[in-house]
PDB file of C-alpha atoms in Angstrom:
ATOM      1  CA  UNK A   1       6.907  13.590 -16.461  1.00 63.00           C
ATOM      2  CA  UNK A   2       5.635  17.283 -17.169  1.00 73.00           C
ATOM      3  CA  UNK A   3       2.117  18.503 -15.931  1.00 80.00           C
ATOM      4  CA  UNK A   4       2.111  21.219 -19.000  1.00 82.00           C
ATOM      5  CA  UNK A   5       3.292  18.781 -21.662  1.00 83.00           C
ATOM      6  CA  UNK A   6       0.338  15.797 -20.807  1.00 86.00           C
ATOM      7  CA  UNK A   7      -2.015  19.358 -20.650  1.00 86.00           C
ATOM      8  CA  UNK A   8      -0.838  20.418 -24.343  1.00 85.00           C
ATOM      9  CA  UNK A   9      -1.390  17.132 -25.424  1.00 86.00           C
ATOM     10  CA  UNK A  10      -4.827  16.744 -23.542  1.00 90.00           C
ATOM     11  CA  UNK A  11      -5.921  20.458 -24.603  1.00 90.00           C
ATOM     12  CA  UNK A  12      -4.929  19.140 -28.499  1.00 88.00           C
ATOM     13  CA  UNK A  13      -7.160  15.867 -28.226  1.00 88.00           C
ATOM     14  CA  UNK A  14     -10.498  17.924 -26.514  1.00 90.00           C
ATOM     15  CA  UNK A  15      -9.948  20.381 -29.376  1.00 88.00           C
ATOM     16  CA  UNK A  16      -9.648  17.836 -32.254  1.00 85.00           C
ATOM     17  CA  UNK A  17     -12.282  15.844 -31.020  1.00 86.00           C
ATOM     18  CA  UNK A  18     -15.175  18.409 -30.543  1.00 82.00           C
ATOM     19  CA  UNK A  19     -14.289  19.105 -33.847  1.00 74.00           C
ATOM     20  CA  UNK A  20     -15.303  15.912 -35.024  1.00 69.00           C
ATOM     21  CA  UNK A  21     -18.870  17.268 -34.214  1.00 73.00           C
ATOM     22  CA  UNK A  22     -19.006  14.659 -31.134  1.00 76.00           C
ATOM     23  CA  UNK A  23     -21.133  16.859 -29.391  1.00 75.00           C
ATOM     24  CA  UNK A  24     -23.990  17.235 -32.225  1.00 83.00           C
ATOM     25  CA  UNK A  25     -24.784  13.499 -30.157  1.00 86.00           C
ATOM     26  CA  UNK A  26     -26.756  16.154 -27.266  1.00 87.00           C
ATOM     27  CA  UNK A  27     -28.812  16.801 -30.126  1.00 87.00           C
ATOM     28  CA  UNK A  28     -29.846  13.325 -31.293  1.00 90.00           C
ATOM     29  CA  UNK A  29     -30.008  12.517 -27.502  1.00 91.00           C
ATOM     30  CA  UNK A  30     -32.479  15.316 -26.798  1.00 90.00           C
ATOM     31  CA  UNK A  31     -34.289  14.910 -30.036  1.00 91.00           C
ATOM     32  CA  UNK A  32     -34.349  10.906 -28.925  1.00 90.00           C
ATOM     33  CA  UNK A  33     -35.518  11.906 -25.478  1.00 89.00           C
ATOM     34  CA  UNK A  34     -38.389  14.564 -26.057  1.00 87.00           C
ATOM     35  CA  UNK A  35     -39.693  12.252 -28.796  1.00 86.00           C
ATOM     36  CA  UNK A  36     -40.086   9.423 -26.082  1.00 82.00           C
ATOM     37  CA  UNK A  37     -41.637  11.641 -23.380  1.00 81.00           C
ATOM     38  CA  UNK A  38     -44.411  12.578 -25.675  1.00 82.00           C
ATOM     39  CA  UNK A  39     -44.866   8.999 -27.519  1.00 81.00           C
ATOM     40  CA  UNK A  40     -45.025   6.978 -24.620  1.00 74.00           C
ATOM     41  CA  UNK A  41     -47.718   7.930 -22.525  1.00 69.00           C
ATOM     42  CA  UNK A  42     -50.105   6.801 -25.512  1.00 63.00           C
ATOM     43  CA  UNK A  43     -48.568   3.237 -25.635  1.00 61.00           C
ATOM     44  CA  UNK A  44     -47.404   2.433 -21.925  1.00 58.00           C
ATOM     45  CA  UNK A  45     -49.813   3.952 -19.504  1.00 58.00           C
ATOM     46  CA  UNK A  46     -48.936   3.185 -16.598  1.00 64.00           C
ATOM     47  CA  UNK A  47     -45.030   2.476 -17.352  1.00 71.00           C
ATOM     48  CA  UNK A  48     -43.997   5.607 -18.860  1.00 77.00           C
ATOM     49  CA  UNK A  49     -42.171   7.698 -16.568  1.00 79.00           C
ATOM     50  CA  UNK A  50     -39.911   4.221 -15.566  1.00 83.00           C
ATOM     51  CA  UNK A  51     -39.332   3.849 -19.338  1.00 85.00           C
ATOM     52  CA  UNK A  52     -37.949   7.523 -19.756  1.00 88.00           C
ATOM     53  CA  UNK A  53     -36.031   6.987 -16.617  1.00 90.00           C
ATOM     54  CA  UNK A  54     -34.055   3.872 -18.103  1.00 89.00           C
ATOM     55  CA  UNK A  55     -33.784   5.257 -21.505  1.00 91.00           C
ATOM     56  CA  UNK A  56     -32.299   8.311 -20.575  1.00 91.00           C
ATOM     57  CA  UNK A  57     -29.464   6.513 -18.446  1.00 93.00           C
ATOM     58  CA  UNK A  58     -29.225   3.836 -21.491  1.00 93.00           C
ATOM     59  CA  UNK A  59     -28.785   6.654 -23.653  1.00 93.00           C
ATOM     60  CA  UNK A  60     -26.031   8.236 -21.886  1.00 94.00           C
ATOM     61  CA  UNK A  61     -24.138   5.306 -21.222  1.00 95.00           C
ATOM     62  CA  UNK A  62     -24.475   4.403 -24.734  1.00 94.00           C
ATOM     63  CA  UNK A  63     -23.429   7.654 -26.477  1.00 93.00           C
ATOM     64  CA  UNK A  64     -20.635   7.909 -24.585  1.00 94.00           C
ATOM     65  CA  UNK A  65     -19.389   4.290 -24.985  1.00 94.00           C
ATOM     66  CA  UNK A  66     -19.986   5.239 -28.972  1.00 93.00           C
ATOM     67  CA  UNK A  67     -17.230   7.906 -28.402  1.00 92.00           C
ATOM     68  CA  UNK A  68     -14.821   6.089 -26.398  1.00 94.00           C
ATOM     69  CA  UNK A  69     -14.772   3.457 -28.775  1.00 93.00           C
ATOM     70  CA  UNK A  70     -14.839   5.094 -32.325  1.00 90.00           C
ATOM     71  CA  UNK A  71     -12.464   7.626 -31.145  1.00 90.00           C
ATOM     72  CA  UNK A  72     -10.453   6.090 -28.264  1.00 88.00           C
ATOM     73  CA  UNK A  73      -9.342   3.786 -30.597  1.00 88.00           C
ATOM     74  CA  UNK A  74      -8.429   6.330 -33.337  1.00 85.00           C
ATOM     75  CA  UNK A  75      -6.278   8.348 -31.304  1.00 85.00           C
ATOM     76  CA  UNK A  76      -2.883   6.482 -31.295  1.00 83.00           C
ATOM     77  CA  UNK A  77      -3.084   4.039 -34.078  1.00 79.00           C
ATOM     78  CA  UNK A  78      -4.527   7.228 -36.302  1.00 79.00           C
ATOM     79  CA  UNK A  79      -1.278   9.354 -35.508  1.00 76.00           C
ATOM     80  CA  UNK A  80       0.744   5.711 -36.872  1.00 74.00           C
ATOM     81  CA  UNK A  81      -0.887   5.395 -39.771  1.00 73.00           C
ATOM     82  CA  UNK A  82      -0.324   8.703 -40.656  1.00 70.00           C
ATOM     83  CA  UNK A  83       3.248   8.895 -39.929  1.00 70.00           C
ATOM     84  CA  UNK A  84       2.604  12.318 -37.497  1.00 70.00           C
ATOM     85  CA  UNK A  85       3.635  10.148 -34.691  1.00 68.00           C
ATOM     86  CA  UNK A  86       7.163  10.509 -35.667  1.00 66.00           C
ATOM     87  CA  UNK A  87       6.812  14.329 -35.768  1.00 69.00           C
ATOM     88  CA  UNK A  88       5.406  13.893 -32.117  1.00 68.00           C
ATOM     89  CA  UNK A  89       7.951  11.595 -30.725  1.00 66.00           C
ATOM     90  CA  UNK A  90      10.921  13.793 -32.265  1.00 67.00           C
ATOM     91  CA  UNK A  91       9.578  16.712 -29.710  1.00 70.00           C
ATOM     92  CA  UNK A  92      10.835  16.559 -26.282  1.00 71.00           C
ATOM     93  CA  UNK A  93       7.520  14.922 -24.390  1.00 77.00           C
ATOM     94  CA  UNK A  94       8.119  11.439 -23.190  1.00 82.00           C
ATOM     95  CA  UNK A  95       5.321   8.435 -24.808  1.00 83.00           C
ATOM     96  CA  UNK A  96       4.168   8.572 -20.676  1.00 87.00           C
ATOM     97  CA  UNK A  97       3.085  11.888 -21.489  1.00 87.00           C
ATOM     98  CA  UNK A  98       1.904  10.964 -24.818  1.00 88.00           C
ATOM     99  CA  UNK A  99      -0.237   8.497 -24.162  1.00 91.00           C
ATOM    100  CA  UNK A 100      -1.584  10.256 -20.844  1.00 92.00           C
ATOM    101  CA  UNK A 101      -2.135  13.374 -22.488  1.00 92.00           C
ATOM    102  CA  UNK A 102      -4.169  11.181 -25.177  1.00 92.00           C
ATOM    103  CA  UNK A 103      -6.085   9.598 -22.397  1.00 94.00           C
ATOM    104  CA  UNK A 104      -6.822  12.496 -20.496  1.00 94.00           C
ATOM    105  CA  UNK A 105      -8.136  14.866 -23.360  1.00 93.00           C
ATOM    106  CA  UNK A 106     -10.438  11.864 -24.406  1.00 94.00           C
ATOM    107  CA  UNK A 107     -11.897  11.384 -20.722  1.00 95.00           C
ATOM    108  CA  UNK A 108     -12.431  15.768 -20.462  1.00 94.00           C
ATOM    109  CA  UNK A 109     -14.647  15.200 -23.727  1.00 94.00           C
ATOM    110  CA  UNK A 110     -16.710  12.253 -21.956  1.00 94.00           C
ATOM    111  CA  UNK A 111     -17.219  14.493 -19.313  1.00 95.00           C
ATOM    112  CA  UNK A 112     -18.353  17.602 -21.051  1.00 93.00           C
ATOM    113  CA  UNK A 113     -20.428  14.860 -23.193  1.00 93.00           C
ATOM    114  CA  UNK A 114     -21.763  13.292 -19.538  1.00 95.00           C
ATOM    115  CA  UNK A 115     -22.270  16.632 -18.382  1.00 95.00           C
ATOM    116  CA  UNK A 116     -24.490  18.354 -21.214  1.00 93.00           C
ATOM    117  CA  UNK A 117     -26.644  14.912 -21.543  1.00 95.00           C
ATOM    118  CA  UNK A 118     -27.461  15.023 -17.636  1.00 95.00           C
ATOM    119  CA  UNK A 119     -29.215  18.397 -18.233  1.00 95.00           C
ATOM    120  CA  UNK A 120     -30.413  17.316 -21.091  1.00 94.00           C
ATOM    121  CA  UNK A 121     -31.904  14.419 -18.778  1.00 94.00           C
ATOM    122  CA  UNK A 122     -32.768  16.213 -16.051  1.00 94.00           C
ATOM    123  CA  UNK A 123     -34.690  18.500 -17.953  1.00 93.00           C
ATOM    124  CA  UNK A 124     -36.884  16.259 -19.931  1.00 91.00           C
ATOM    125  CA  UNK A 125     -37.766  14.500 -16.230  1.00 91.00           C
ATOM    126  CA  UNK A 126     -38.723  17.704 -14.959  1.00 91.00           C
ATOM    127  CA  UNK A 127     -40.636  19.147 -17.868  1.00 89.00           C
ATOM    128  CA  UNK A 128     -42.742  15.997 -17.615  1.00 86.00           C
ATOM    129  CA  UNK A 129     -43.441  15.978 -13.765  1.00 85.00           C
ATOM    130  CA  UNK A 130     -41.271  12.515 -13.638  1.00 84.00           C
ATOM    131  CA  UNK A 131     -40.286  12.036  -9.645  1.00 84.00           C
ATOM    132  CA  UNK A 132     -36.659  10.942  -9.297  1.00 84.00           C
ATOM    133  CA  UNK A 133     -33.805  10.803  -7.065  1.00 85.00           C
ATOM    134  CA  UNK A 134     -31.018  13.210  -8.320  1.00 88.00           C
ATOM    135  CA  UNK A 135     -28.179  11.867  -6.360  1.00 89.00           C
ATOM    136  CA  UNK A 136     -28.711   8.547  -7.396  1.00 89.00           C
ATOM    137  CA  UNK A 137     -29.060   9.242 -10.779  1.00 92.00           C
ATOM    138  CA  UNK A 138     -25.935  11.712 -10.483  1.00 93.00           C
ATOM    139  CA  UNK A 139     -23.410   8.991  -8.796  1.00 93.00           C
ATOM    140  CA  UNK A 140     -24.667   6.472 -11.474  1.00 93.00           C
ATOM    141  CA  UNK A 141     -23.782   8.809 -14.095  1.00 95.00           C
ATOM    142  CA  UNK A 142     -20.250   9.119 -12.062  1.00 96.00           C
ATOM    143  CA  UNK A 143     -19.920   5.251 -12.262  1.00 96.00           C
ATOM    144  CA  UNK A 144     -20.243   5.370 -16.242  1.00 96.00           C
ATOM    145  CA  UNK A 145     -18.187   8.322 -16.385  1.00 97.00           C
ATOM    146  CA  UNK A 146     -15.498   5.791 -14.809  1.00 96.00           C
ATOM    147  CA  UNK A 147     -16.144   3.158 -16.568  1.00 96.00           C
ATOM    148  CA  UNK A 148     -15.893   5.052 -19.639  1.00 96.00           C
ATOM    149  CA  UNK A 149     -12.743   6.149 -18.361  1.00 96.00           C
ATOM    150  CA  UNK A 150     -11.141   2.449 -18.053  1.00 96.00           C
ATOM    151  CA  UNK A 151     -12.921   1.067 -21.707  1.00 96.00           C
ATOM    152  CA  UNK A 152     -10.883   4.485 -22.538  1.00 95.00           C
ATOM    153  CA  UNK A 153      -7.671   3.267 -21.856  1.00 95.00           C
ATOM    154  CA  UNK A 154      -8.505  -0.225 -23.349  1.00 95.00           C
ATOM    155  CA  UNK A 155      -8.792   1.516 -26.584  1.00 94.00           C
ATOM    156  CA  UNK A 156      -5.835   3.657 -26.400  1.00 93.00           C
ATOM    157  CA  UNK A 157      -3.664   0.134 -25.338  1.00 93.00           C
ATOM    158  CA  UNK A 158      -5.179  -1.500 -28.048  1.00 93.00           C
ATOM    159  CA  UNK A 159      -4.906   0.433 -30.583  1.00 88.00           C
ATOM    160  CA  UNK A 160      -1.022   1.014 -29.536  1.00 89.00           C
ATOM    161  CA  UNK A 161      -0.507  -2.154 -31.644  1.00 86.00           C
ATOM    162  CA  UNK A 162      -3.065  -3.452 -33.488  1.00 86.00           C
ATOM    163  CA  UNK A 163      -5.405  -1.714 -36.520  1.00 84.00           C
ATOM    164  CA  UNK A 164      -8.123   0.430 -35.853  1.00 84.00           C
ATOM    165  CA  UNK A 165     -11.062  -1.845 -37.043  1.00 88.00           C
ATOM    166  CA  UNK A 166      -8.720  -4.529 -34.464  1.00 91.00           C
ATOM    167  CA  UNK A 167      -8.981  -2.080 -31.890  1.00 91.00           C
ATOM    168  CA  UNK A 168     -12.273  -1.005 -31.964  1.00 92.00           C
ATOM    169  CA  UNK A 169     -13.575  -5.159 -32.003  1.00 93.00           C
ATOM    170  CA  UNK A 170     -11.076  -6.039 -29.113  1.00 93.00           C
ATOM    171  CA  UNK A 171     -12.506  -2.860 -26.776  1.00 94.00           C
ATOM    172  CA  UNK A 172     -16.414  -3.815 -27.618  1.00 94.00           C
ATOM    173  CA  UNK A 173     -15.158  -7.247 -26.350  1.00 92.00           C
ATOM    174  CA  UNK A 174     -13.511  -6.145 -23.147  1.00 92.00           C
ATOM    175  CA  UNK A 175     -17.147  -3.902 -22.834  1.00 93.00           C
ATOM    176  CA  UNK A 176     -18.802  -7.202 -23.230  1.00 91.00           C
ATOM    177  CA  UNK A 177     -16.925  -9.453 -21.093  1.00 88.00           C
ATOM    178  CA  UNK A 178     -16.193  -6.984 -18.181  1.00 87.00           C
ATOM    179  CA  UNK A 179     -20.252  -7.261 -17.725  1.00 87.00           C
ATOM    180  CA  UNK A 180     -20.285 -10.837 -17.813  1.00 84.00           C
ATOM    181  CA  UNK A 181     -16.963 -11.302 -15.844  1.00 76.00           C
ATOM    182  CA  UNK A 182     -19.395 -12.108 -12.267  1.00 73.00           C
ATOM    183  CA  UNK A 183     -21.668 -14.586 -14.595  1.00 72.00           C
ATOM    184  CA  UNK A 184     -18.752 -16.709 -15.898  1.00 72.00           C
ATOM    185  CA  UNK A 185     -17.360 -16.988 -12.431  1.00 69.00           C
ATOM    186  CA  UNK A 186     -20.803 -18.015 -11.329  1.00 70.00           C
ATOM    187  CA  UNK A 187     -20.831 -20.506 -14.483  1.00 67.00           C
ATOM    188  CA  UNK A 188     -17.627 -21.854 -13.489  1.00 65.00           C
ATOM    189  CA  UNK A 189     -18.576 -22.743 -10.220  1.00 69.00           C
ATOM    190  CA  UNK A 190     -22.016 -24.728 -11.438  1.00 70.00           C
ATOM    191  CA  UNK A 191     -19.634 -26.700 -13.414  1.00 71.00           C
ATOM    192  CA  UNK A 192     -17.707 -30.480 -11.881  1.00 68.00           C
ATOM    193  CA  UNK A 193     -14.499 -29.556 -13.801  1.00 70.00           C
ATOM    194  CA  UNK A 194     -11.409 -28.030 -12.046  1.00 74.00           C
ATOM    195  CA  UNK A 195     -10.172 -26.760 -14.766  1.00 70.00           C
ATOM    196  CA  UNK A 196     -13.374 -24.924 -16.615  1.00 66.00           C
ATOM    197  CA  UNK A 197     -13.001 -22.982 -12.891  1.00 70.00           C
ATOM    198  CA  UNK A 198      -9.885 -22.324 -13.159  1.00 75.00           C
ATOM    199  CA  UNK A 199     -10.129 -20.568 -16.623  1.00 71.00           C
ATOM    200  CA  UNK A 200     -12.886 -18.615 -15.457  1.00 68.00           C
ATOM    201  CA  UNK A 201     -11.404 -17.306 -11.941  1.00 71.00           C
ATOM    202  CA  UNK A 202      -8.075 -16.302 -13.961  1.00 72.00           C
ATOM    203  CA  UNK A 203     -10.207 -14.746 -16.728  1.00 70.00           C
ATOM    204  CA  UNK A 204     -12.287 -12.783 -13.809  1.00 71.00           C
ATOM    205  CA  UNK A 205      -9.220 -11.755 -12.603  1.00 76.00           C
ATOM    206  CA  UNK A 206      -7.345 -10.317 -15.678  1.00 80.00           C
ATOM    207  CA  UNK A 207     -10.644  -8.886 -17.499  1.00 83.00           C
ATOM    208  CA  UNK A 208     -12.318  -5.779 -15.736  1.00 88.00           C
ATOM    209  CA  UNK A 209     -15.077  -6.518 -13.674  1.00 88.00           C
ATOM    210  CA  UNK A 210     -17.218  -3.391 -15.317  1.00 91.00           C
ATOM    211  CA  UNK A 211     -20.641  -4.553 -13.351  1.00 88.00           C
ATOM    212  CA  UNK A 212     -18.628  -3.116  -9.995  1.00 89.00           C
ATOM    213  CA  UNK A 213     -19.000   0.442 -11.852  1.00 92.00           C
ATOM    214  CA  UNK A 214     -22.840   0.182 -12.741  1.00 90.00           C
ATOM    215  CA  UNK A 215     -25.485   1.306 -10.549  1.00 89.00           C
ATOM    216  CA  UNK A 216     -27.713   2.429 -12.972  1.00 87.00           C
ATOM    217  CA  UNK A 217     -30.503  -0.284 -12.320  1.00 84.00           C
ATOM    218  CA  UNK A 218     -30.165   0.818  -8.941  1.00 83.00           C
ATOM    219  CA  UNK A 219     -31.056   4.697  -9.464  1.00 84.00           C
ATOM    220  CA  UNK A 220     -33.612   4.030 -11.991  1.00 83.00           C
ATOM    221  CA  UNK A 221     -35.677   0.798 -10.313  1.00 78.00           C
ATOM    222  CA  UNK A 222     -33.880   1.150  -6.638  1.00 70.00           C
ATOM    223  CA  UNK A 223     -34.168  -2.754  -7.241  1.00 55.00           C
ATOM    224  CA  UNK A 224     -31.329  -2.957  -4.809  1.00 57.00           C
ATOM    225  CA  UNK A 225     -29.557  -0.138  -1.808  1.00 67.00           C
ATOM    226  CA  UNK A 226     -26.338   1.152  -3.290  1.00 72.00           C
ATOM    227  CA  UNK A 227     -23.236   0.035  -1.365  1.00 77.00           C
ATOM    228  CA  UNK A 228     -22.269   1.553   1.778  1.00 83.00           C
ATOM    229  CA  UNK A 229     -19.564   5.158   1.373  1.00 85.00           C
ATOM    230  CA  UNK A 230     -16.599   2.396   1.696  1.00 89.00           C
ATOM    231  CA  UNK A 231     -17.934   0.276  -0.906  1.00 90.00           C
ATOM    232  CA  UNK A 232     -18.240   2.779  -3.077  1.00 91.00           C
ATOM    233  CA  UNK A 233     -14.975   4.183  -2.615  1.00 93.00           C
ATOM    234  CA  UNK A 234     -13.496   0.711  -2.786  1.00 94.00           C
ATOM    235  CA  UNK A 235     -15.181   0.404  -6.465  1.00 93.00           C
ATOM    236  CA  UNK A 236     -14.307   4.052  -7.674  1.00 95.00           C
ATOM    237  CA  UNK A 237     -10.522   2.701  -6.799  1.00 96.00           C
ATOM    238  CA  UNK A 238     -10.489  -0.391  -8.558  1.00 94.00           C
ATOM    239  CA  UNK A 239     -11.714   1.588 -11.515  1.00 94.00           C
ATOM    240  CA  UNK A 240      -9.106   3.821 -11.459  1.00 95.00           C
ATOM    241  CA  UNK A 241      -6.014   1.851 -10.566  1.00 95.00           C
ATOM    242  CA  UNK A 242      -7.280  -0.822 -13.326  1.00 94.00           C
ATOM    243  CA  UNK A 243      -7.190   2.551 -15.900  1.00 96.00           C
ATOM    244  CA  UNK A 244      -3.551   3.055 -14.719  1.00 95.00           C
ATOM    245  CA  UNK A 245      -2.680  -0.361 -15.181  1.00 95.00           C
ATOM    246  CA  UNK A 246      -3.877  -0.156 -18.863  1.00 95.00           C
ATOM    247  CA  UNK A 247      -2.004   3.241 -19.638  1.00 94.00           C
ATOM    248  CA  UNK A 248       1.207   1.333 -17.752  1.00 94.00           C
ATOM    249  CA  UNK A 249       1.097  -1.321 -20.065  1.00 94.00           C
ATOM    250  CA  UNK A 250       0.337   0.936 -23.323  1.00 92.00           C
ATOM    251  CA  UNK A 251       3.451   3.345 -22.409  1.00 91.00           C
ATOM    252  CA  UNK A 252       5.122   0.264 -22.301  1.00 91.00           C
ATOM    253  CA  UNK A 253       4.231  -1.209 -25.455  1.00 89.00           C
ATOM    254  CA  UNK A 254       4.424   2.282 -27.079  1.00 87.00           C
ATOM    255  CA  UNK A 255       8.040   2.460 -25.492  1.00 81.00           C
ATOM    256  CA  UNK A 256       8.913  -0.821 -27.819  1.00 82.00           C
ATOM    257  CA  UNK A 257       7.796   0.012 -30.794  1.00 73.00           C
ATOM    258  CA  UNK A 258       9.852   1.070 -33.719  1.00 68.00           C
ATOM    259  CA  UNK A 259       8.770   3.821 -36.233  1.00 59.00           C
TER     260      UNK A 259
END
């Protein structure tokens, strides 16, 4: 595996996608943002500043799960439809390289994208005199980053062998589920039957648990403490060794497949 190649790849991806016009999103979000700072003082008086708070985080979370989805799932199964992936694959970089150069030049994007709408964030909650915690708000915004990572790589593996509009349904699905993965484990065990609880402990184990990666509740409500240093490390791991495991199995499946 070569360093420079999974760069040229990654350095190709960042480039292609900012020319998409991915970033015009900071405008909508600040545009979306301002707008709600001065609207809603007039129709939640004594609720506003939460209401920005949990916006804003929603909003980030959401834009950039709107990128890793629509484009994630683009990346590979674009360069097959098109027939450039036999170009590619003729060069001498290995489909490890390919796919993690894919992966990584995606994930740079999210975090310029993460990046530019935390400023964008911050400044709106200063501007308007709204108290908040920066390093919560900053290590929740790490969390999504991660997670955004992961649902990353679930579109890149998915879209390794199935269509794009395929893709792009079975990542919004693993989005969904990893969220719920706790509450069907908790349904299984309400249930009398054996084997219900089976099916949901093996589908907790093979679907990401995504609700270990959000804190954002936390930062905006403090409804809860966040996890102790260890805790947190031990989640930031399982996010990215569950990302690894993904890009494993799409270089493997990649590997297989004839052009």
């Amino acid at each position: 595996m070569s360093l420079s190649r999974i760069f040229v790849v990654a350095t190709n991806v960042y480039k292609e996608v900012i020319r998409d016009r991915v970033l015009y999103l900071m405008g909508l979000y600040a545009l979306l943002m301002f707008a709600a700072a001065a609207l809603l003082p007039s129709v939640a008086a004594n609720a506003q500043d939460k209401i920005i708070l949990d916006l804003g985080m929603a909003g980030i979370h959401l834009l950039g799960l709107v990128v890793t989805v629509f484009v994630g799932t683009g990346l590979i199964n674009k360069e097959i439809e098109k027939k450039t992936v036999l170009v590619l694959i003729s060069k001498p970089i290995s489909r490890l390289e390919f796919i993690w150069g894919k992966h990584f030049g995606l994930s740079a994007v999210l975090a310029v994208l993460l990046a530019c709408l935390t400023v964008i964030y911050f400044a709106v909650l200063v501007l308007n005199q709204i108290e908040f915690t920066a390093v919560s708000l900053l290590l929740a915004i790490f969390y999504t980053f991660i997670e955004l990572m992961l649902l990353t790589a679930a579109a890149l593996l998915f879209g390794v062998f199935t269509s794009s509009l395929l893709a792009t349904l079975l990542t919004i699905g693993v989005y969904l589920m990893g969220h719920l993965s706790q509450d069907i484990v908790a349904l299984g065990k309400l249930t009398e039957s054996p084997l219900f609880q089976r099916v949901t402990s093996a589908m907790y184990l093979v679907l990401p648990d995504l609700e270990r990666l959000n804190f954002r509740n936390e930062a905006v409500y403090g409804m809860t403490l966040f996890p102790s240093p260890p805790e947190l490390l031990s989640h930031l791991l399982y996010g990215l060794l569950y990302t690894a495991l993904l890009l494993t199995i799409a270089v493997f499946i990649f590997a297989r497949r004839q052009f």
